[in-house]
Amino acid sequence: MEYGKVLRFHRVKQGLTQNQLADGIISPAYLSKIENDQTVPAFEVLELLYERLGLDFHDSSNSHPSKEKLKEWYESIVFKDKEKARTLMNELLEQKDTHENHHLYIFFELFRIRHLLLENDVEKAYEVWEDIRQHRDTFDEEMEFYYHVVSGLLSYYKGNFDQSFQSLMEAKNHSSSNTVQLFNWEFSDLYYLLALSTSQANHTSASVFYVDQALEIYQSRYDLEKSADCHILQGINYSKLKNYAKSLENYYSAKKIATQTHNRNQLNLIYINIGNLESLLGNHYNAIKNYINSINFNDLDTPYKQNYLLTTIHSLMLEHFRLGDYKGCLEWVLRGENELKNYYSEPHKHHFYFYKLMINGDESLLNHLEEVLIPYFEVKKEHIYIIRYSMVLADLLEKKRMYKKSSEYLRLAMKLLNKHSHLGGTFL
């Protein structure tokens, strides 16, 4: 057992200095050596130090029953069983060891970060992460593994996808240690998280590799829901690689599973992505059909509804506009504005207002694009919309024979397209 790390952890947690803990027992310098595992003191010294901190010197947590419950809690979090996760967390909170045992406390806090993310409390999760990292010099290899996993997730939630990938790769490195014993489902979870972060960071080939790794384990466990998630992500990856046949094949595999398991959230997401693919291929009627199917499956009061409903309505507006069906476009604008009352979104408010101005031929459109819309998305670094609206503005300026300014916005769009080639596709 690493007594030095335990002593340092509880001393810092209780707000004691080395002088205060060592007073009357040993010198502060000797305590520093103990905490840094540079020496092994006599048991009598350790017992006195433990006693001052209110700890049981003879306690061992590596094979502690609570450790098994902690891992059970973590599994329920990973597989998004919210009810079970809440129940187990409350049971763990009632146990004295969860708070007082260094080993158990560290794991509890690391797992709690992921639980808070499951509950969509990102800011609180970040606070817990900030607090627990001050004890990082007391971590063993296993703790380091989970620390890097939750660090990767926090970066992912904050949109720092490259940083997320780096943290998850650190977790992968720690997972190969002989002292870290992981279950098969933990490896599949790690591979899937790596696949997500690399996909978002546009390391698409790497994401394809990690999806395959995760999918192999999920299929061996007959985990249909996770397998469908993998197929959806793989469909997105192959679409980025312009292998549209392979992309569609994965979407249909996911659709087959989600239909079998009656997972309406997955079906909603699958139809959105098939709609995106059809739109990319210029099949606007098929895109509309799939987007409407996605809305029909987006009828549950879940985060999926808030995250995807307005985006799908925006896509429907865009498809109708490309077809020259301005009446149909305006109908979806009105539907979108109505949904904003329940699921407010500043970006979508801007999108909906733009189409109103565009369809009605409003004279203020040109100024609105230049003074409001493009600057707004520049601040948010939403490159796809900067490109889209810059191209619209360039076209409007050219029609007014304002060629110099038109070319400026066209250059802006082309510069961003070259820098972010994955954003290629059809625009207005």
mmCIF file of C-alpha atoms in Angstrom, residues 206-367:
data_model
loop_
_atom_site.group_PDB
_atom_site.id
_atom_site.type_symbol
_atom_site.label_atom_id
_atom_site.label_comp_id
_atom_site.label_asym_id
_atom_site.label_seq_id
_atom_site.Cartn_x
_atom_site.Cartn_y
_atom_site.Cartn_z
ATOM 1 C CA ALA A 206 -8.599 7.024 -37.218
ATOM 2 C CA SER A 207 -12.265 7.207 -36.270
ATOM 3 C CA VAL A 208 -13.126 4.429 -38.738
ATOM 4 C CA PHE A 209 -10.470 2.253 -37.068
ATOM 5 C CA TYR A 210 -11.719 2.889 -33.521
ATOM 6 C CA VAL A 211 -15.368 2.344 -34.493
ATOM 7 C CA ASP A 212 -14.424 -1.073 -35.872
ATOM 8 C CA GLN A 213 -12.593 -1.879 -32.618
ATOM 9 C CA ALA A 214 -15.582 -0.885 -30.488
ATOM 10 C CA LEU A 215 -18.128 -2.555 -32.775
ATOM 11 C CA GLU A 216 -16.313 -5.889 -32.606
ATOM 12 C CA ILE A 217 -16.634 -5.954 -28.797
ATOM 13 C CA TYR A 218 -20.239 -4.710 -28.762
ATOM 14 C CA GLN A 219 -21.272 -7.359 -31.279
ATOM 15 C CA SER A 220 -19.560 -10.091 -29.256
ATOM 16 C CA ARG A 221 -21.628 -8.960 -26.244
ATOM 17 C CA TYR A 222 -24.811 -8.788 -28.372
ATOM 18 C CA ASP A 223 -25.137 -5.154 -27.336
ATOM 19 C CA LEU A 224 -27.538 -4.012 -30.035
ATOM 20 C CA GLU A 225 -27.943 -0.399 -28.919
ATOM 21 C CA LYS A 226 -24.211 0.294 -28.813
ATOM 22 C CA SER A 227 -23.744 -1.544 -32.120
ATOM 23 C CA ALA A 228 -26.311 0.760 -33.726
ATOM 24 C CA ASP A 229 -24.459 3.787 -32.317
ATOM 25 C CA CYS A 230 -21.276 2.497 -33.956
ATOM 26 C CA HIS A 231 -22.989 2.046 -37.317
ATOM 27 C CA ILE A 232 -24.372 5.606 -37.163
ATOM 28 C CA LEU A 233 -20.936 7.040 -36.443
ATOM 29 C CA GLN A 234 -19.366 4.894 -39.144
ATOM 30 C CA GLY A 235 -21.977 6.166 -41.599
ATOM 31 C CA ILE A 236 -20.940 9.739 -40.776
ATOM 32 C CA ASN A 237 -17.263 8.826 -41.183
ATOM 33 C CA TYR A 238 -17.715 7.215 -44.595
ATOM 34 C CA SER A 239 -19.797 10.170 -45.733
ATOM 35 C CA LYS A 240 -16.850 12.454 -44.861
ATOM 36 C CA LEU A 241 -14.589 10.140 -46.838
ATOM 37 C CA LYS A 242 -17.062 10.420 -49.758
ATOM 38 C CA ASN A 243 -17.665 6.675 -49.715
ATOM 39 C CA TYR A 244 -21.410 7.220 -49.900
ATOM 40 C CA ALA A 245 -22.350 3.591 -50.606
ATOM 41 C CA LYS A 246 -20.515 2.439 -47.468
ATOM 42 C CA SER A 247 -22.064 5.308 -45.519
ATOM 43 C CA LEU A 248 -25.592 4.318 -46.549
ATOM 44 C CA GLU A 249 -24.832 0.663 -45.790
ATOM 45 C CA ASN A 250 -23.970 1.582 -42.185
ATOM 46 C CA TYR A 251 -27.047 3.765 -41.789
ATOM 47 C CA TYR A 252 -29.287 0.918 -42.964
ATOM 48 C CA SER A 253 -27.544 -1.502 -40.577
ATOM 49 C CA ALA A 254 -28.226 0.938 -37.732
ATOM 50 C CA LYS A 255 -31.831 1.396 -38.910
ATOM 51 C CA LYS A 256 -32.399 -2.377 -38.911
ATOM 52 C CA ILE A 257 -31.155 -2.668 -35.311
ATOM 53 C CA ALA A 258 -33.013 0.424 -34.047
ATOM 54 C CA THR A 259 -36.260 -0.803 -35.624
ATOM 55 C CA GLN A 260 -35.775 -4.147 -33.898
ATOM 56 C CA THR A 261 -35.087 -2.543 -30.495
ATOM 57 C CA HIS A 262 -37.729 0.205 -30.978
ATOM 58 C CA ASN A 263 -35.148 2.880 -30.217
ATOM 59 C CA ARG A 264 -36.886 6.026 -31.438
ATOM 60 C CA ASN A 265 -33.983 8.327 -30.547
ATOM 61 C CA GLN A 266 -31.640 6.326 -32.758
ATOM 62 C CA LEU A 267 -34.185 6.208 -35.589
ATOM 63 C CA ASN A 268 -34.513 9.977 -35.355
ATOM 64 C CA LEU A 269 -30.752 10.357 -35.685
ATOM 65 C CA ILE A 270 -30.486 7.784 -38.485
ATOM 66 C CA TYR A 271 -33.096 9.528 -40.646
ATOM 67 C CA ILE A 272 -31.388 12.901 -40.083
ATOM 68 C CA ASN A 273 -28.079 11.490 -41.290
ATOM 69 C CA ILE A 274 -29.635 9.738 -44.301
ATOM 70 C CA GLY A 275 -31.300 13.085 -45.083
ATOM 71 C CA ASN A 276 -27.912 14.807 -44.857
ATOM 72 C CA LEU A 277 -26.422 12.242 -47.218
ATOM 73 C CA GLU A 278 -29.258 12.581 -49.742
ATOM 74 C CA SER A 279 -28.906 16.371 -49.578
ATOM 75 C CA LEU A 280 -25.174 16.076 -50.220
ATOM 76 C CA LEU A 281 -25.946 13.967 -53.305
ATOM 77 C CA GLY A 282 -28.444 16.552 -54.544
ATOM 78 C CA ASN A 283 -31.462 14.277 -53.948
ATOM 79 C CA HIS A 284 -33.529 17.020 -52.312
ATOM 80 C CA TYR A 285 -36.908 15.227 -52.376
ATOM 81 C CA ASN A 286 -35.382 12.153 -50.708
ATOM 82 C CA ALA A 287 -33.656 14.425 -48.187
ATOM 83 C CA ILE A 288 -37.006 16.048 -47.310
ATOM 84 C CA LYS A 289 -38.653 12.641 -46.920
ATOM 85 C CA ASN A 290 -35.971 11.465 -44.489
ATOM 86 C CA TYR A 291 -35.945 14.699 -42.498
ATOM 87 C CA ILE A 292 -39.716 14.433 -42.019
ATOM 88 C CA ASN A 293 -39.298 10.798 -40.921
ATOM 89 C CA SER A 294 -36.750 11.963 -38.347
ATOM 90 C CA ILE A 295 -39.215 14.485 -36.919
ATOM 91 C CA ASN A 296 -41.886 11.771 -36.688
ATOM 92 C CA PHE A 297 -39.502 9.788 -34.462
ATOM 93 C CA ASN A 298 -38.508 12.845 -32.441
ATOM 94 C CA ASP A 299 -41.599 12.724 -30.252
ATOM 95 C CA LEU A 300 -40.073 11.887 -26.871
ATOM 96 C CA ASP A 301 -39.201 14.486 -24.256
ATOM 97 C CA THR A 302 -35.471 13.780 -24.304
ATOM 98 C CA PRO A 303 -32.308 15.814 -25.042
ATOM 99 C CA TYR A 304 -32.569 14.435 -28.599
ATOM 100 C CA LYS A 305 -35.682 16.535 -29.200
ATOM 101 C CA GLN A 306 -34.001 19.765 -28.173
ATOM 102 C CA ASN A 307 -30.724 18.967 -29.929
ATOM 103 C CA TYR A 308 -32.106 17.836 -33.266
ATOM 104 C CA LEU A 309 -35.618 19.214 -33.849
ATOM 105 C CA LEU A 310 -34.629 22.785 -34.758
ATOM 106 C CA THR A 311 -31.650 21.577 -36.783
ATOM 107 C CA THR A 312 -33.921 19.267 -38.793
ATOM 108 C CA ILE A 313 -36.434 22.042 -39.391
ATOM 109 C CA HIS A 314 -33.567 24.232 -40.591
ATOM 110 C CA SER A 315 -32.523 21.474 -42.998
ATOM 111 C CA LEU A 316 -36.088 21.176 -44.324
ATOM 112 C CA MET A 317 -36.214 24.919 -44.949
ATOM 113 C CA LEU A 318 -32.939 24.702 -46.846
ATOM 114 C CA GLU A 319 -34.088 21.779 -49.037
ATOM 115 C CA HIS A 320 -37.366 23.495 -49.970
ATOM 116 C CA PHE A 321 -35.470 26.682 -50.758
ATOM 117 C CA ARG A 322 -33.044 24.827 -53.047
ATOM 118 C CA LEU A 323 -36.039 23.354 -54.890
ATOM 119 C CA GLY A 324 -37.521 26.832 -55.339
ATOM 120 C CA ASP A 325 -40.464 25.843 -53.146
ATOM 121 C CA TYR A 326 -40.588 29.099 -51.191
ATOM 122 C CA LYS A 327 -44.064 28.422 -49.837
ATOM 123 C CA GLY A 328 -42.887 25.118 -48.345
ATOM 124 C CA CYS A 329 -39.787 26.837 -46.991
ATOM 125 C CA LEU A 330 -41.873 29.530 -45.301
ATOM 126 C CA GLU A 331 -44.159 26.905 -43.732
ATOM 127 C CA TRP A 332 -41.135 25.329 -42.044
ATOM 128 C CA VAL A 333 -39.893 28.785 -40.981
ATOM 129 C CA LEU A 334 -43.186 29.332 -39.163
ATOM 130 C CA ARG A 335 -42.991 25.845 -37.621
ATOM 131 C CA GLY A 336 -39.444 26.600 -36.480
ATOM 132 C CA GLU A 337 -40.398 29.936 -34.920
ATOM 133 C CA ASN A 338 -43.192 28.196 -33.054
ATOM 134 C CA GLU A 339 -40.798 25.525 -31.732
ATOM 135 C CA LEU A 340 -38.436 28.267 -30.541
ATOM 136 C CA LYS A 341 -40.986 29.019 -27.823
ATOM 137 C CA ASN A 342 -40.274 25.581 -26.320
ATOM 138 C CA TYR A 343 -36.631 25.084 -27.354
ATOM 139 C CA TYR A 344 -35.054 28.507 -27.686
ATOM 140 C CA SER A 345 -31.892 28.740 -29.771
ATOM 141 C CA GLU A 346 -30.244 32.016 -30.755
ATOM 142 C CA PRO A 347 -28.499 30.536 -33.850
ATOM 143 C CA HIS A 348 -31.753 29.066 -35.172
ATOM 144 C CA LYS A 349 -33.565 32.325 -34.540
ATOM 145 C CA HIS A 350 -31.033 33.947 -36.891
ATOM 146 C CA HIS A 351 -31.430 31.188 -39.494
ATOM 147 C CA PHE A 352 -35.226 31.442 -39.518
ATOM 148 C CA TYR A 353 -35.164 35.229 -39.777
ATOM 149 C CA PHE A 354 -32.746 35.041 -42.734
ATOM 150 C CA TYR A 355 -35.124 32.856 -44.763
ATOM 151 C CA LYS A 356 -38.001 35.226 -44.040
ATOM 152 C CA LEU A 357 -35.985 38.134 -45.397
ATOM 153 C CA MET A 358 -34.750 36.107 -48.369
ATOM 154 C CA ILE A 359 -38.168 34.793 -49.432
ATOM 155 C CA ASN A 360 -39.847 38.187 -49.018
ATOM 156 C CA GLY A 361 -37.070 39.964 -50.959
ATOM 157 C CA ASP A 362 -36.581 42.324 -48.029
ATOM 158 C CA GLU A 363 -34.301 45.295 -48.838
ATOM 159 C CA SER A 364 -32.631 45.000 -45.451
ATOM 160 C CA LEU A 365 -31.259 41.513 -46.252
ATOM 161 C CA LEU A 366 -27.916 42.661 -47.609
ATOM 162 C CA ASN A 367 -27.177 44.858 -44.591
#
